[in-house]
Coordinates of C-alpha atoms and ligand atoms in Angstrom, one line a residue:
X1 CA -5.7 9.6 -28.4
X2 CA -3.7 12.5 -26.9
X3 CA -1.9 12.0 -23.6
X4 CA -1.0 15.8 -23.0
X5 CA -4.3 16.0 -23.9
X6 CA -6.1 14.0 -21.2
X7 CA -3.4 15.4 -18.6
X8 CA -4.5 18.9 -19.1
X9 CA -8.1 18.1 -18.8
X10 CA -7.8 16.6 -16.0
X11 CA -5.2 19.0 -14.6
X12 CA -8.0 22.1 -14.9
X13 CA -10.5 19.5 -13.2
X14 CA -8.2 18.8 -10.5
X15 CA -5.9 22.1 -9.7
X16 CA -3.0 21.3 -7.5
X17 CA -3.6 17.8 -7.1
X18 CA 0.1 16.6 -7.6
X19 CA 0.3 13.0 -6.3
X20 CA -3.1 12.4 -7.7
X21 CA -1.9 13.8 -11.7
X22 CA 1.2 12.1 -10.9
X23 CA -0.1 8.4 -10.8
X24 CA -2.5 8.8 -13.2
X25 CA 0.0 10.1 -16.4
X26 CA 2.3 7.1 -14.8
X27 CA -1.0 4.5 -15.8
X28 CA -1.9 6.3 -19.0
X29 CA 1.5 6.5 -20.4
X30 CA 2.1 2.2 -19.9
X31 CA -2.1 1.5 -20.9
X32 CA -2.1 3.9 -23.8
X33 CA -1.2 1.4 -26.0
X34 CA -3.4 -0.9 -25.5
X35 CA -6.2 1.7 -25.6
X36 CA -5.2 2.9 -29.3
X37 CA -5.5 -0.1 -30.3
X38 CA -9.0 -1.3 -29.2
X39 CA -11.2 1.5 -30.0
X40 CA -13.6 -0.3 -27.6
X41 CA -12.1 2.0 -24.7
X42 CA -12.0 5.1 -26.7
X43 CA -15.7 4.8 -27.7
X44 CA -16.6 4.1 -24.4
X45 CA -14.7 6.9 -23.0
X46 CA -13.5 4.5 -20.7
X47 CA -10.1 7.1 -20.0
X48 CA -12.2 10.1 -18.9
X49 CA -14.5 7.7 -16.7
X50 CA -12.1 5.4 -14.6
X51 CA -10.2 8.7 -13.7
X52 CA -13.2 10.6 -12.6
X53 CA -13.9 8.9 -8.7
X54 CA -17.2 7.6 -8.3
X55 CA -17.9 9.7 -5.4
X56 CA -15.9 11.5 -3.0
X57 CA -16.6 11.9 0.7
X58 CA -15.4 15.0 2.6
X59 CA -16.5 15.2 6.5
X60 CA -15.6 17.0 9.4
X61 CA -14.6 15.0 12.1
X62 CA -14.8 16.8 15.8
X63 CA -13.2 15.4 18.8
X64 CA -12.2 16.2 22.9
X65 CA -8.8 15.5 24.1
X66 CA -7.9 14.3 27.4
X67 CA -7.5 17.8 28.4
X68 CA -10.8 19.1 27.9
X69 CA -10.0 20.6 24.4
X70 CA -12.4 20.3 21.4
X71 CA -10.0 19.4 17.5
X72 CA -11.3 19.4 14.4
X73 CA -10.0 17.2 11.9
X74 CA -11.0 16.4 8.4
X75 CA -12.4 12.8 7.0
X76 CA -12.3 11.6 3.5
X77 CA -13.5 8.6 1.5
X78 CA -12.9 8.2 -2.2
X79 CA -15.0 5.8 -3.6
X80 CA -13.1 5.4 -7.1
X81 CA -14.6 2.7 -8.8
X82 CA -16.8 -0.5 -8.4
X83 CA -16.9 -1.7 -11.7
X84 CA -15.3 -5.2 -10.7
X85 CA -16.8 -5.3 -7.0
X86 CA -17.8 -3.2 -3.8
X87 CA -15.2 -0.4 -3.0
X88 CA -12.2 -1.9 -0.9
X89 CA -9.4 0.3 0.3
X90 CA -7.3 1.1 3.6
X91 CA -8.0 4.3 5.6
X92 CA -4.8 6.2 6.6
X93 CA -4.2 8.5 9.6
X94 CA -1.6 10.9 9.0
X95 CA -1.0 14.9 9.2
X96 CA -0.1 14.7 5.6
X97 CA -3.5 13.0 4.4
X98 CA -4.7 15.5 1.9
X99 CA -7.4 14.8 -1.1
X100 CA -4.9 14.4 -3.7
X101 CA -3.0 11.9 -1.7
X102 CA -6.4 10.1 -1.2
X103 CA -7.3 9.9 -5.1
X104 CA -3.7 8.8 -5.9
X105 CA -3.9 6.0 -3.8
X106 CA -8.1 5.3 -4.4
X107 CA -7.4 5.7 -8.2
X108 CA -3.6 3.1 -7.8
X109 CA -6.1 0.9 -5.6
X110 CA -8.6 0.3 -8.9
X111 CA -5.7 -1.6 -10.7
X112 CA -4.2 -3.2 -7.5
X113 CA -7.3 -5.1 -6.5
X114 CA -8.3 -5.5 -10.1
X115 CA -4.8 -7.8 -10.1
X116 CA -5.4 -9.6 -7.1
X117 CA -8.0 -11.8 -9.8
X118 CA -10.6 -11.0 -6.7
X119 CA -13.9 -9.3 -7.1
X120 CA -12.6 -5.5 -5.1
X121 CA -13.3 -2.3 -6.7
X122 CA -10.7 0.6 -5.2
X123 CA -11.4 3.0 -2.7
X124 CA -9.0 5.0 0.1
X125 CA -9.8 7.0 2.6
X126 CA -8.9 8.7 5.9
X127 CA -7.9 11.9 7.6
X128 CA -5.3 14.2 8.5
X129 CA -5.7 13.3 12.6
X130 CA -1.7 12.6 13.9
X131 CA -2.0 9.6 16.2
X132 CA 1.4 10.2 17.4
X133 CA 1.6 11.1 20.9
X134 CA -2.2 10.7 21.2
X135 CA -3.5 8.6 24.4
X136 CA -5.6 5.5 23.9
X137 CA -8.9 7.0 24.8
X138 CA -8.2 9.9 22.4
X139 CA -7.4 7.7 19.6
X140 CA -10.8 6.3 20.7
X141 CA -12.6 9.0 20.7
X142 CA -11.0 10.2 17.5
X143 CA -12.0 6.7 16.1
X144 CA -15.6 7.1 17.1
X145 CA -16.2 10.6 15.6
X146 CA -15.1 9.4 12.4
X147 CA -16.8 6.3 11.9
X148 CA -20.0 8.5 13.4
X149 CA -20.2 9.7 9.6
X150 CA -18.5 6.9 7.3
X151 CA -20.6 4.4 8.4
X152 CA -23.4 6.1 6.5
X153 CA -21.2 5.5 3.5
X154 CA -19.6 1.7 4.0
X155 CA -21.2 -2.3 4.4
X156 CA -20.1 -5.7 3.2
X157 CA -20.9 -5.6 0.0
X158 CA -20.8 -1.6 -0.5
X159 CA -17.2 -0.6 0.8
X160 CA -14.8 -2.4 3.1
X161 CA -12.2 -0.3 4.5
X162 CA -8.8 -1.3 6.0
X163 CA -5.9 -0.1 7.8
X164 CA -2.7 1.8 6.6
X165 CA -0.2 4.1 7.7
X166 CA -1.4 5.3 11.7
X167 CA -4.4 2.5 11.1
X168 CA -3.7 -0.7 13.3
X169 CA -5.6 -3.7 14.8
X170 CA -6.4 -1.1 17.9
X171 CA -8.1 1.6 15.7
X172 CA -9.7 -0.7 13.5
X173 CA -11.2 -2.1 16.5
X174 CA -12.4 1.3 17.6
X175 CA -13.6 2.4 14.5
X176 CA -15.4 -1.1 13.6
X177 CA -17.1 -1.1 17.5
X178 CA -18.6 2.3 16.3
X179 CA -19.7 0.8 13.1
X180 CA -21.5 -2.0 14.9
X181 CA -23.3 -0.4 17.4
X182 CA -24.3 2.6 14.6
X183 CA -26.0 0.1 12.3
X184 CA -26.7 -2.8 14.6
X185 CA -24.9 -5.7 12.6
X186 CA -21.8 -7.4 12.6
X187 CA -21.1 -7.8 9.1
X188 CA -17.6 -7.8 8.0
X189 CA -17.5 -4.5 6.8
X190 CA -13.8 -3.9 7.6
X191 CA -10.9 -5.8 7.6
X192 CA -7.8 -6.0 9.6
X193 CA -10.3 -7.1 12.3
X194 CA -9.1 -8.9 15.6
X195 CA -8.4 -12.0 15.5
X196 CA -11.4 -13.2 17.7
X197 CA -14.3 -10.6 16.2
X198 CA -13.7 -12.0 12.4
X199 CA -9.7 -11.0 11.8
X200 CA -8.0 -13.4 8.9
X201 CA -4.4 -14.7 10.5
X202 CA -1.6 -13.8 8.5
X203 CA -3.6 -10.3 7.4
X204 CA -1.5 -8.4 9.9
X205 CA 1.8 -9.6 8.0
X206 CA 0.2 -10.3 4.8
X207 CA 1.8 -6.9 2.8
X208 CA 5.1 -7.8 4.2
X209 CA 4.6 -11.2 2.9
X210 CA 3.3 -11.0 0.2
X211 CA 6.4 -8.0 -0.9
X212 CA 8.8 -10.6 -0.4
X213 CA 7.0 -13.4 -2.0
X214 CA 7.0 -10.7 -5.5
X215 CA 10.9 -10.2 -4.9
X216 CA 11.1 -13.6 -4.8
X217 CA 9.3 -14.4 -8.3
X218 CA 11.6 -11.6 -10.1
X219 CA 14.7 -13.3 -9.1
X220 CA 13.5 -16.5 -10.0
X221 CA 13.0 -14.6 -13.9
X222 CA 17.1 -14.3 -13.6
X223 CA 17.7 -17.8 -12.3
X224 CA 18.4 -16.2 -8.4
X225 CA 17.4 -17.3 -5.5
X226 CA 16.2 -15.3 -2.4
X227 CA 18.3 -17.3 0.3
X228 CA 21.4 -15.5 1.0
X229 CA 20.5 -12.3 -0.3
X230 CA 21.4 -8.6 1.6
X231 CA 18.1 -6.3 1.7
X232 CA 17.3 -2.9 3.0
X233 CA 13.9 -2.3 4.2
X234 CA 13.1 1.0 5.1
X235 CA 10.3 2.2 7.7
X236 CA 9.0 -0.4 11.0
X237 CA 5.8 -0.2 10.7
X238 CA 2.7 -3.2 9.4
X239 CA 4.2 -3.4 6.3
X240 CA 8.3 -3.5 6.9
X241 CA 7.9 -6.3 9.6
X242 CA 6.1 -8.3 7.6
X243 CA 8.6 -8.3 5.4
X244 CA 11.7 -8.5 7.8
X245 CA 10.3 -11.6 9.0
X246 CA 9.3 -13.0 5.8
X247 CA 12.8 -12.2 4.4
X248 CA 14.4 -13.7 7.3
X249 CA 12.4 -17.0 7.4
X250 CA 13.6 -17.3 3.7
X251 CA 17.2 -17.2 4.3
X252 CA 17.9 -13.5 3.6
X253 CA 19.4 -11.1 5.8
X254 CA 17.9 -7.7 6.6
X255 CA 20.5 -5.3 7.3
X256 CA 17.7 -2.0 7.5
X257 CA 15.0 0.0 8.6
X258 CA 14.3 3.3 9.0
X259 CA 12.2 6.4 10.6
X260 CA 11.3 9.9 9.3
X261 CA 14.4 10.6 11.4
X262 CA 16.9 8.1 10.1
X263 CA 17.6 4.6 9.6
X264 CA 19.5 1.7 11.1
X265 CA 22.3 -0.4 9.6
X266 CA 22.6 -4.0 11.2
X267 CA 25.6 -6.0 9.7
X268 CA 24.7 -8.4 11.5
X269 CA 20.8 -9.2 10.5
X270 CA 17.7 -7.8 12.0
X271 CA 16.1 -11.0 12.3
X272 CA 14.0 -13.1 15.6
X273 CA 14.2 -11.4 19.2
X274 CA 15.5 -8.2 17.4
X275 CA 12.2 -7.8 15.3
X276 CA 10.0 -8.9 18.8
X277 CA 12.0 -5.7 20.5
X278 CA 11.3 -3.4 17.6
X279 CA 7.7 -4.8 18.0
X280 CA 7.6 -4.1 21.6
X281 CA 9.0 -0.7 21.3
X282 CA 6.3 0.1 18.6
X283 CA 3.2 -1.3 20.4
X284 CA 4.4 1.4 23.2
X285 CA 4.0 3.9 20.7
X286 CA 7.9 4.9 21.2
X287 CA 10.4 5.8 19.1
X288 CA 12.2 2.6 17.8
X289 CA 14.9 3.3 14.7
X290 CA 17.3 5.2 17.6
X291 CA 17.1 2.9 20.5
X292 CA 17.4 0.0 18.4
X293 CA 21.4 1.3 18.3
X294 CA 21.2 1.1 21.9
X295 CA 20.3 -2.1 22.5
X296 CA 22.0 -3.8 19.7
X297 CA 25.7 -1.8 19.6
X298 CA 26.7 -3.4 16.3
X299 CA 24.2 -1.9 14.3
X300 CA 24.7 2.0 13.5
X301 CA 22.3 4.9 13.1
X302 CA 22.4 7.4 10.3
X303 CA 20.9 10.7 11.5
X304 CA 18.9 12.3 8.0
X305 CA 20.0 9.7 5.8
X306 CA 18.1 6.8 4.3
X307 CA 18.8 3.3 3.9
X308 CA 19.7 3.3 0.2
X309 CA 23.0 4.1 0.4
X310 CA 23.8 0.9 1.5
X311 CA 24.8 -2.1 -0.8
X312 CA 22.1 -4.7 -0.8
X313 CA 20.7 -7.2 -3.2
X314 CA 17.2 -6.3 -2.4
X315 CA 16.2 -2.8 -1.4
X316 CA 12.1 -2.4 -0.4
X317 CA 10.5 0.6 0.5
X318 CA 7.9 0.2 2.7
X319 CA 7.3 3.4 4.4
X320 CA 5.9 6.2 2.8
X321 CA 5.3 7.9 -1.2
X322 CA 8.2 9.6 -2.9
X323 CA 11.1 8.0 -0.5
X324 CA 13.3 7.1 -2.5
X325 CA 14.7 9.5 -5.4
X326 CA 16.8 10.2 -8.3
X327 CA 20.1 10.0 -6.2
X328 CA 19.0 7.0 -4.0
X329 CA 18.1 5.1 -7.4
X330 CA 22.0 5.9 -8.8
X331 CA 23.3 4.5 -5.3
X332 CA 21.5 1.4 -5.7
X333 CA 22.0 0.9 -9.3
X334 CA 25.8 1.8 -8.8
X335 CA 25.8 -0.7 -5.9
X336 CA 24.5 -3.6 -7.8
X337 CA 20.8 -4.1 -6.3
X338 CA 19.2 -6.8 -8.4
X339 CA 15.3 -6.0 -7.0
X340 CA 13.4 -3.2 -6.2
X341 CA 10.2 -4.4 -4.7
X342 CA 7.6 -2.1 -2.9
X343 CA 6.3 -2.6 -0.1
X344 CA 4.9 1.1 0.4
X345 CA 2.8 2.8 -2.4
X346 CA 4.6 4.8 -4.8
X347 CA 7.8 5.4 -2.7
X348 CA 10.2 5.8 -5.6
X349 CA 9.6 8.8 -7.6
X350 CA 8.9 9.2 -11.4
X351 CA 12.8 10.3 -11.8
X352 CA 14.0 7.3 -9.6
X353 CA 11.7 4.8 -11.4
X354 CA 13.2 5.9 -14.8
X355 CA 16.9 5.1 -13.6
X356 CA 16.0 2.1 -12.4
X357 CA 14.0 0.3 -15.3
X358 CA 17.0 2.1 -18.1
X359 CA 19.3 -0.1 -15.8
X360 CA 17.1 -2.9 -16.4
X361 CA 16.8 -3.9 -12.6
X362 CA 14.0 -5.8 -11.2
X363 CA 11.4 -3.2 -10.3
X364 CA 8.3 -4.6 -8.8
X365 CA 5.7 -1.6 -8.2
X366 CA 3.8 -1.3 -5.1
X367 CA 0.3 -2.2 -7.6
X368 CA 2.1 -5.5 -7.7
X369 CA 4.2 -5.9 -5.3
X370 CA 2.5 -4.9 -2.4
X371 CA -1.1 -6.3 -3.4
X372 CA -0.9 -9.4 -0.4
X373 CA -2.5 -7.1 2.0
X374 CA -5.3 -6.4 0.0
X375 CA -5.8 -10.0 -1.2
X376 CA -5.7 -11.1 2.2
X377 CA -8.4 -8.7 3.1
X378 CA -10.7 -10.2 0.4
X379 CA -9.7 -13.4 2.2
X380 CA -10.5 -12.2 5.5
X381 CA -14.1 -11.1 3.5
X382 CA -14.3 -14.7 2.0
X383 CA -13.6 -15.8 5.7
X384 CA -16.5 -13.6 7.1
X385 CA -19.0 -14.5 4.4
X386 CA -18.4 -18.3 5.1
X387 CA -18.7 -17.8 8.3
X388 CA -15.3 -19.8 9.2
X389 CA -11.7 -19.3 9.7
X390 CA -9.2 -21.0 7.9
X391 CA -5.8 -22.0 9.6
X392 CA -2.5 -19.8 9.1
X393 CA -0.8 -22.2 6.7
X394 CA -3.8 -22.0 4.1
X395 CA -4.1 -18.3 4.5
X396 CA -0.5 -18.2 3.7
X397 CA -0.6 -21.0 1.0
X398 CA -3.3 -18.6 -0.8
X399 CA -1.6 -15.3 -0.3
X400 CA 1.7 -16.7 -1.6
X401 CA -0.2 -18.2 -4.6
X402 CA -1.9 -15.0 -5.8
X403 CA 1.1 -13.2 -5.5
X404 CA 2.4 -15.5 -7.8
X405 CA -0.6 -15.4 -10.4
X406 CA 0.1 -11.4 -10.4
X407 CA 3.6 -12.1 -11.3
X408 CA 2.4 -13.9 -13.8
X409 CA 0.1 -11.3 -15.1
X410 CA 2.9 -8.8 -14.7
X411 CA 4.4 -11.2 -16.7
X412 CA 2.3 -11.9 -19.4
X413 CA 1.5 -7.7 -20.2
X414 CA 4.9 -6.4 -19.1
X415 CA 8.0 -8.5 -21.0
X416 CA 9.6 -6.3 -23.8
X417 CA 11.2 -7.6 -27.1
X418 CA 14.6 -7.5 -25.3
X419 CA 13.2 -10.2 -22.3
X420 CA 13.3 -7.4 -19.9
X421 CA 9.7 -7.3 -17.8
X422 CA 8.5 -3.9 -17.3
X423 CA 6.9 -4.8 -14.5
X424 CA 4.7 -1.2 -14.0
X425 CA 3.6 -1.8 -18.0
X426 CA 2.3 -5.3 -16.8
X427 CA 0.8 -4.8 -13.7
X428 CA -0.9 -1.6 -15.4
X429 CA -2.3 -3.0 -18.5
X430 CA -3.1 -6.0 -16.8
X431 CA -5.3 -4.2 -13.9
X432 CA -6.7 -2.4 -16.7
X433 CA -7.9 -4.9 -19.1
X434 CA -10.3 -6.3 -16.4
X435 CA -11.9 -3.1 -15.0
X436 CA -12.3 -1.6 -18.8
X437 CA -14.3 -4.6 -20.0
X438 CA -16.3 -4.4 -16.5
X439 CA -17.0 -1.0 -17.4
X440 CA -18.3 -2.1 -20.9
X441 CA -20.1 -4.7 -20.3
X442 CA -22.0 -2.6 -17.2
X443 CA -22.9 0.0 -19.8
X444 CA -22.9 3.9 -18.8
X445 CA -24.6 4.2 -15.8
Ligands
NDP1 P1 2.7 2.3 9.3 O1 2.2 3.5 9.8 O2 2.4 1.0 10.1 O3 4.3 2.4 9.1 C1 4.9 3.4 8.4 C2 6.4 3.4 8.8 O4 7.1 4.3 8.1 C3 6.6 3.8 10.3 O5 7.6 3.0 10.8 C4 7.0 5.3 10.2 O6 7.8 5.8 11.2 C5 7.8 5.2 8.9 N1 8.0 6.5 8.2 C6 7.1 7.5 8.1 N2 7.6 8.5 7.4 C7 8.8 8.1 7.0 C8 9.9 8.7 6.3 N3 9.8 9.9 5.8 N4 11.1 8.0 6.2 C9 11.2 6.7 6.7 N5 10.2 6.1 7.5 C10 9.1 6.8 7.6 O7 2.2 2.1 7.8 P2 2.1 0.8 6.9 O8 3.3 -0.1 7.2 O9 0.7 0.2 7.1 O10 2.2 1.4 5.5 C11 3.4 1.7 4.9 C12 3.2 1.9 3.4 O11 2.7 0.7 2.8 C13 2.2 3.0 3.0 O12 2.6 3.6 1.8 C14 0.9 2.2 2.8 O13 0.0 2.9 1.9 C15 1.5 1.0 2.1 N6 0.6 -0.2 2.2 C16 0.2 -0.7 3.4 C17 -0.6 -1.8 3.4 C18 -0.9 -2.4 4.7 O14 -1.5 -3.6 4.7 N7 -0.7 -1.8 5.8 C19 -1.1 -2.4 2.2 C20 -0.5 -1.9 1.0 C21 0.3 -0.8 1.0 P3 7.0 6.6 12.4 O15 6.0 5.7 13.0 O16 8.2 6.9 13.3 O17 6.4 7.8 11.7

């Protein structure tokens, strides 16, 4: 089997699609291994298939603002593959939401859920709408228009979809009215519901949660504990205060977050009525990494610069792709971090990756790492389908214990002859393994 090979195939089929190429060569080059040696996948073609999305989705989504004025926006869905169960992946909101983008994600998402041990094939989907600055009624109306055409496409036990970056409780509410009322039933077809219309507790925080829990299970591989422990976390958004208070409630300090514009430096711990004020300001859709400065004088704000040029013990990126590079990696490694754990999908590039595995720090992936928030959605499902919701301590309780089982699996795939665990390796063959044999055993259909 040829790598270059399979990358230039599918770099004629998919002209342009960087992010998308990007995380695919990064799974083939950890699972081609494991294909060589069981010509089961070769003969099955099972390389060529699980990269080729089972169907993608491309809508146009048109909307009025407050103003009179009529937008058009695009909508995606990309239904990747349902070999292990119904298509489950968040829907993101963002100017930057391109196709490529989509399939990186949709395509990372098939080995994510496949490692949560729970029956989710992957899927992502969105559009390039900017909530930012939008009013409540246009987000709304924005909502409506798109879930006027995706509902066609999604159901219980077809595809679930979730939040993600610009995709909240408010416009999953919006979104899953529309759904409703379009097809007359409320089946938990999304989740990240409200809390009263079928929402699991705990899902809100559950990526957060679930980040730190993984960080947690690396040290323990080098006899560390979490207690005590510095950590930069960059972004504010679902995922970073999830992990703030996670962190926190375990004893560590956060000393970080950040904005597109900059970050924050707190010596002093970003922990309790400092994470409810950074909550506040973000439920008023306001700017919150500045003012944070203002109302706390200790900490400090670093105009263009981002938080990995600060020495901590745990660094997690839970923004946004590609935010953390080459030169942040150095800083870290030269500062002595001991874990790398991602909250955010694939925010450390290639070249960043590479520096920090040849110094043989912890490096959770965000496959791995930042899988709670999808297994708490296919709790939320489990939830819905019971008809029943279960208490915040055994949401938690289960969400901790899965993120341990995928440490274990990381584990198990991942250690090298040296002892070091190549975590990406594990979490990658792992994820693989299951969907492969699905795929097998469903024959070519
Ligand atoms: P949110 O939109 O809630 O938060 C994103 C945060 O990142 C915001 O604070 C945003 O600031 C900030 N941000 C955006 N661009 C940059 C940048 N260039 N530098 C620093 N900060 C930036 O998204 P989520 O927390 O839901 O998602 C974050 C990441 O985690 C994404 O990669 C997502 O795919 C991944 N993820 C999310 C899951 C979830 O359950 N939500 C599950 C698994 C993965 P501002 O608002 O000012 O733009």
């Amino acid at each position: 089997m040829n790598l270059e090979k399979i990358m230039s195939d599918l770099e004629r089929k998919n002209p342009g699609e960087k992010e998308f190429l990007q995380a695919v060569r990064e799974v083939l080059e950890t699972i081609i291994d494991v294909v060589v040696e069981n010509p089961k996948y070769q003969a099955a073609s099972i390389i060529e298939r699980i990269t080729e999305p089972d169907r993608v989705i491309s809508f146009k989504v048109e909307w009025v603002d407050d103003k009179g004025k009529v937008h058009v926006n695009r909508g995606y869905r990309v239904q990747f593959n349902n070999a292990i169960g119904p298509y489950k992946g968040g829907c993101r909101f963002h100017p930057s939401v391109t196709l490529s983008g989509l399939k990186f994600l949709g395509f990372e998402q098939i080995f994510k859920n496949s490692l949560t041990t729970l029956p989710m094939g992957g899927a992502k989907g969105g559009s390039d709408f900017d909530p930012k600055g939008k009013s409540q009624a246009e987000i709304m109306r924005f909502c409506q228009a798109f879930m006027s055409e995706l509902y066609k496409y999604i159901g219980p036990d077809t595809d679930i979809p979730a939040g993600d970056i610009g995709v909240g409780g408010r416009e999953i509410g919006y979104m899953y009215g529309m759904y409703k009322k379009l097809v007359g039933e409320h089946t938990g077809s999304f989740t990240g519901k409200g809390r009263n219309w079928g929402g699991s507790l705990i899902r809100p925080e559950a990526t957060g949660f679930g980040a730190v829990f993984f960080a947690e299970e690396m040290l323990k591989t080098r006899g560390e504990k979490i207690v005590g422990k510095t950590v930069a976390l960059s972004g504010f958004g679902n995922v970073t205060w999830g992990a703030a208070l996670k962190a926190t409630q375990l004893g560590a300090k956060v000393v970080t977050i950040s904005g597109p514009d900059g970050y924050v430096y707190d010596p002093d711990g970003i922990s309790g009525e400092k994470i409810d004020y950074l909550l506040e300001l973000r439920a008023s859709n306001q700017d919150i990494v500045k003012p944070y400065t203002y109302e706390f004088p200790n900490a400090q704000f670093f105009e263009g610069k981002r938080p990995w040029e600060q020495k901590v013990d745990i660094a997690m990126p839970c923004a946004i792709q590609n935010e953390l590079n080459e030169e942040d990696a150095k800083n870290l490694v030269k500062n002595g971090v001991m874990v790398i754990s991602e909250g955010a999908n694939m925010p450390c590039t290639p070249e960043a990756v590479e520096i920090i595995q040849e110094a043989k720090i912890l490096y959770g992936p965000g496959k791995a790492a930042n899988a709670g928030g999808v297994s708490t959605s296919g709790l939320e499902q489990t939830q819905n389908a019971m008809k029943l919701n279960w208490p915040a301590e055994e949401v938690e309780e289960k969400l901790h214990q899965i993120m341990k089982n995928i440490h274990e699996a990381c584990k198990k795939y991942g250690q090298e002859e040296d002892g070091y665990i190549n975590y990406v390796k594990g979490a990658n063959i792992a994820g693989f393994i299951k969907v492969a044999d699905a795929m097998i055993d469903q024959g070519v259909i």
